[in-house]
Short mmCIF file of C-alpha atoms in Angstrom, two decimals:
data_model
loop_
_atom_site.label_atom_id
_atom_site.label_comp_id
_atom_site.label_asym_id
_atom_site.label_seq_id
_atom_site.Cartn_x
_atom_site.Cartn_y
_atom_site.Cartn_z
CA MET A 230 28.66 -5.41 4.15
CA PRO A 231 28.39 -8.56 5.74
CA ALA A 232 28.65 -11.35 3.10
CA LEU A 233 25.45 -13.61 1.62
CA ALA A 234 24.88 -16.63 3.94
CA THR A 235 26.24 -20.09 2.54
CA ASN A 236 23.50 -22.10 3.94
CA LEU A 237 20.35 -21.00 4.81
CA SER A 238 18.44 -24.60 5.44
CA ALA A 239 19.07 -24.44 9.30
CA HIS A 240 18.44 -20.97 9.81
CA LYS A 241 15.41 -18.69 10.53
CA CYS A 242 13.78 -16.40 8.17
CA LEU A 243 11.08 -13.30 8.60
CA LEU A 244 8.49 -13.34 5.96
CA VAL A 245 6.49 -10.12 5.97
CA GLU A 246 3.35 -10.18 3.26
CA ASP A 247 -0.28 -9.20 4.24
CA GLN A 248 -1.97 -11.14 1.40
CA PRO A 249 -2.90 -14.64 2.41
CA ARG A 250 -2.46 -16.40 -0.79
CA THR A 251 0.88 -14.48 -1.65
CA ARG A 252 2.31 -15.21 2.02
CA ASP A 253 1.60 -19.14 1.20
CA TRP A 254 3.11 -19.10 -2.05
CA LEU A 255 6.21 -17.07 -0.82
CA LEU A 256 6.35 -19.91 2.24
CA GLY A 257 6.25 -22.79 -0.50
CA ALA A 258 9.26 -20.73 -2.34
CA LEU A 259 11.22 -20.18 0.56
CA THR A 260 11.07 -24.05 1.95
CA SER A 261 11.67 -25.40 -1.42
CA ALA A 262 14.59 -23.25 -1.86
CA PHE A 263 16.04 -23.68 1.62
CA PRO A 264 14.48 -27.39 2.85
CA GLY A 265 14.60 -26.94 6.94
CA ILE A 266 14.25 -23.18 7.36
CA SER A 267 12.48 -22.16 10.06
CA ILE A 268 10.06 -19.21 8.97
CA VAL A 269 8.13 -16.65 10.98
CA THR A 270 5.11 -14.69 9.46
CA ALA A 271 3.96 -11.46 9.87
CA SER A 272 1.07 -9.63 7.77
CA SER A 273 1.53 -6.12 8.90
CA LEU A 274 4.38 -3.77 9.65
CA HIS A 275 3.32 -3.80 13.25
CA GLU A 276 3.40 -7.44 13.61
CA ALA A 277 7.06 -7.50 11.67
CA GLN A 278 8.31 -4.97 14.00
CA ALA A 279 6.70 -7.16 17.22
CA CYS A 280 8.66 -10.08 15.65
CA LEU A 281 11.95 -8.23 15.73
CA ASP A 282 10.99 -7.26 19.13
CA ALA A 283 10.62 -10.50 20.28
CA ALA A 284 13.41 -12.15 18.20
CA SER A 285 15.60 -13.46 20.95
CA GLY A 286 12.69 -14.93 22.74
CA LEU A 287 11.43 -16.76 19.50
CA GLY A 288 14.70 -18.91 19.75
CA GLY A 289 17.32 -16.75 18.00
CA ASP A 290 17.84 -14.02 15.53
CA PHE A 291 16.66 -14.22 11.79
CA THR A 292 19.38 -14.93 9.14
CA LEU A 293 16.75 -13.84 6.14
CA ALA A 294 14.06 -11.46 5.76
CA VAL A 295 11.93 -11.48 2.86
CA ILE A 296 9.68 -8.15 3.05
CA ASP A 297 6.94 -7.17 1.12
CA LEU A 298 6.43 -3.00 0.78
CA GLY A 299 3.25 -2.47 0.20
CA LEU A 300 1.51 -3.10 3.89
CA PRO A 301 -1.79 -2.35 5.38
CA ASP A 302 -0.16 -0.10 8.11
CA GLY A 303 2.82 1.17 6.46
CA SER A 304 5.89 0.41 4.33
CA GLY A 305 8.00 -2.55 4.49
CA ILE A 306 10.83 -0.06 3.82
CA ASP A 307 11.10 0.40 7.69
CA ILE A 308 11.71 -3.11 8.40
CA VAL A 309 14.72 -3.33 5.94
CA ARG A 310 15.86 -0.08 7.36
CA ARG A 311 15.59 -1.20 10.87
CA LEU A 312 17.46 -4.38 10.06
CA ALA A 313 20.27 -2.65 8.14
CA ALA A 314 20.57 -0.41 11.57
CA GLU A 315 20.26 -3.06 14.09
CA ARG A 316 20.89 -6.55 12.45
CA PRO A 317 23.13 -6.10 9.29
CA ASP A 318 23.87 -9.31 9.39
CA THR A 319 20.20 -10.39 8.26
CA LEU A 320 19.72 -10.65 4.73
CA SER A 321 16.83 -8.11 3.52
CA ILE A 322 15.21 -9.25 0.36
CA VAL A 323 12.39 -7.38 -1.03
CA ALA A 324 9.61 -9.27 -2.60
CA THR A 325 7.14 -6.83 -3.98
CA ILE A 326 4.94 -6.02 -7.18
CA TYR A 327 6.71 -2.57 -7.51
CA ASP A 328 9.10 -2.53 -10.49
CA ASP A 329 9.61 1.39 -10.98
CA ASP A 330 13.04 3.00 -9.98
CA ALA A 331 11.63 4.95 -6.97
CA HIS A 332 10.89 1.77 -5.18
CA LEU A 333 13.73 0.00 -6.21
CA PHE A 334 16.13 2.54 -5.09
CA GLU A 335 14.70 3.67 -2.27
CA ALA A 336 14.87 0.05 -1.13
CA ILE A 337 18.46 -0.54 -1.95
CA ALA A 338 19.38 2.88 -0.07
CA ALA A 339 17.49 1.50 2.98
CA GLY A 340 19.64 -1.39 3.09
CA ALA A 341 17.85 -4.12 0.86
CA ARG A 342 20.04 -7.11 -0.57
CA GLY A 343 17.69 -8.35 -3.03
CA TYR A 344 14.83 -7.50 -4.97
CA LEU A 345 12.45 -9.98 -6.53
CA LEU A 346 9.00 -9.58 -8.23
CA LYS A 347 6.06 -11.50 -7.30
CA ASP A 348 5.13 -11.97 -11.08
CA GLU A 349 7.77 -14.45 -11.39
CA ASP A 350 7.16 -18.18 -11.93
CA VAL A 351 7.92 -20.03 -8.44
CA ASP A 352 10.53 -22.18 -10.10
CA LEU A 353 12.16 -19.13 -11.23
CA LEU A 354 11.87 -17.62 -7.77
CA ILE A 355 13.32 -20.38 -5.87
CA GLY A 356 16.12 -20.50 -8.38
CA TYR A 357 16.62 -16.77 -7.58
CA LEU A 358 16.75 -17.40 -3.91
CA ARG A 359 19.02 -20.07 -3.86
CA ARG A 360 21.54 -17.97 -5.26
CA ILE A 361 22.01 -16.40 -2.06
CA GLU A 362 24.15 -19.75 -0.90
CA GLN A 363 26.18 -18.87 -3.53
CA GLY A 364 26.89 -15.50 -2.55
CA GLU A 365 24.79 -13.73 -5.24
CA PRO A 366 22.32 -11.11 -4.67
CA PRO A 367 18.80 -12.36 -5.49
CA LEU A 368 17.35 -9.82 -8.45
CA SER A 369 14.47 -10.69 -10.90
CA PRO A 370 16.00 -10.40 -14.14
CA SER A 371 14.08 -7.14 -15.13
CA ILE A 372 15.27 -5.21 -11.99
CA ALA A 373 18.98 -6.52 -12.52
CA HIS A 374 18.67 -4.58 -16.09
CA ARG A 375 17.03 -1.61 -14.66
CA MET A 376 19.71 -1.14 -12.36
CA LEU A 377 22.53 -1.59 -15.09
CA ALA A 378 20.53 0.68 -17.43
CA HIS A 379 20.58 3.27 -14.87
CA PHE A 380 24.16 3.42 -14.02
CA ARG A 381 25.13 2.66 -17.78
CA THR A 382 22.92 5.52 -19.59
CA PRO A 383 25.10 8.54 -19.94
CA ARG A 384 23.87 11.62 -17.92
CA PRO A 385 24.96 15.18 -19.18
CA MET A 386 26.32 16.93 -16.41
CA SER A 387 26.41 20.68 -16.30
CA PRO A 388 28.92 22.61 -14.14
CA VAL A 389 26.43 23.76 -11.71
CA ARG A 390 24.97 19.76 -11.39
CA ASP A 391 28.30 18.60 -10.99
CA ASN A 392 28.57 20.59 -7.31
CA ALA A 393 25.13 21.78 -7.08
CA GLY A 394 26.17 24.02 -4.85
CA LEU A 395 25.95 22.15 -1.83
CA THR A 396 27.23 23.26 1.61
CA ASN A 397 29.07 20.75 3.69
CA ARG A 398 26.05 20.40 5.95
CA GLU A 399 23.55 19.53 3.01
CA ILE A 400 26.03 17.14 2.03
CA GLU A 401 26.10 15.79 5.17
CA THR A 402 22.25 15.60 5.17
CA LEU A 403 21.93 13.95 1.72
CA SER A 404 24.52 11.36 2.78
CA LEU A 405 22.56 10.45 5.76
CA LEU A 406 19.06 10.66 4.16
CA SER A 407 20.42 8.00 1.49
CA LYS A 408 21.32 5.70 4.36
CA GLY A 409 17.65 5.57 4.92
CA LEU A 410 17.64 7.94 8.02
CA THR A 411 14.53 9.98 8.80
CA VAL A 412 14.46 13.96 9.21
CA ALA A 413 14.45 13.45 12.97
CA GLU A 414 17.25 10.73 12.90
CA THR A 415 19.13 12.85 10.68
CA ALA A 416 18.62 15.76 12.93
CA THR A 417 19.82 13.58 15.96
CA ARG A 418 22.87 12.31 14.27
CA LEU A 419 24.06 15.81 13.41
CA GLY A 420 23.26 17.38 16.67
CA LEU A 421 20.54 20.07 15.09
CA LYS A 422 16.80 20.57 15.27
CA PRO A 423 14.47 18.73 12.80
CA GLN A 424 13.53 22.19 11.48
CA THR A 425 16.92 23.00 10.36
CA VAL A 426 17.42 19.39 8.58
CA ALA A 427 13.88 19.96 7.12
CA SER A 428 15.48 23.18 5.48
CA TYR A 429 18.55 21.37 4.50
CA VAL A 430 16.33 18.97 2.76
CA LYS A 431 14.39 21.69 0.84
CA ALA A 432 17.68 23.25 -0.22
CA ILE A 433 19.27 19.92 -1.36
CA TYR A 434 15.80 19.03 -3.46
CA GLN A 435 16.08 22.50 -5.11
CA LYS A 436 19.80 22.53 -5.74
CA LEU A 437 19.55 19.06 -7.50
CA ASN A 438 16.36 19.43 -8.84
CA ILE A 439 14.73 16.12 -7.32
CA THR A 440 11.50 15.62 -5.49
CA SER A 441 11.83 12.58 -3.83
CA ARG A 442 13.89 10.70 -1.33
CA ALA A 443 14.38 7.71 -4.18
CA GLU A 444 16.04 10.73 -6.11
CA ALA A 445 17.91 11.71 -3.41
CA ALA A 446 19.20 8.11 -2.75
CA ARG A 447 20.47 7.84 -6.32
CA GLU A 448 22.03 11.27 -6.38
CA ALA A 449 23.86 10.38 -3.42
CA ILE A 450 25.08 7.00 -4.77
CA ARG A 451 26.17 8.50 -8.13
CA ARG A 452 28.19 11.05 -5.94
CA GLY A 453 29.69 8.46 -3.70
CA LEU A 454 27.82 9.47 -0.66
CA ALA A 455 25.70 6.70 -0.09
#
């Protein structure tokens, strides 16, 4: 994983936020944290994708991306995932109202390098953003505590759950899903039909007793597959 940036003031940021007041608030925080940074804004998933498509024509690629998850036409996770796949040197930071495990771990599995809550005081938010230049991931305190608690809490493991009876193909599928790939993308990677991979996903969910991609990502991380 590439190192965090050391100086962002002369760099370029993509800000994806659909609410005008929140977008202005985040713009203010970013320019205060990194004076001189160039910021391109997008208010929807479609606009954000278009910004990435046209990045070279806009004067260079993005060093930083601050991304809302709840967009009017989709999820910001799609932008996080695309950046991780196509622009791994871009720092993807989630800025959201969602502080639950499902959104948090899905974002991390997709490639997010930071997770900030929008209810933070602006001065605190600026401080969290400035940590990037010190090589530290920007995390709201409650999110950092949630992550620590998740991995610190003992989880009883039965012999069946230890290996869960996953086949080699199911393990491959779980590993790819945890990296943010869709069923169709996983099928392409494995040279299989999407219907076949969908059947693997169903089996994985049953064997691990899980019901969502976020839970699948956590299981993959815990088993060293992510």
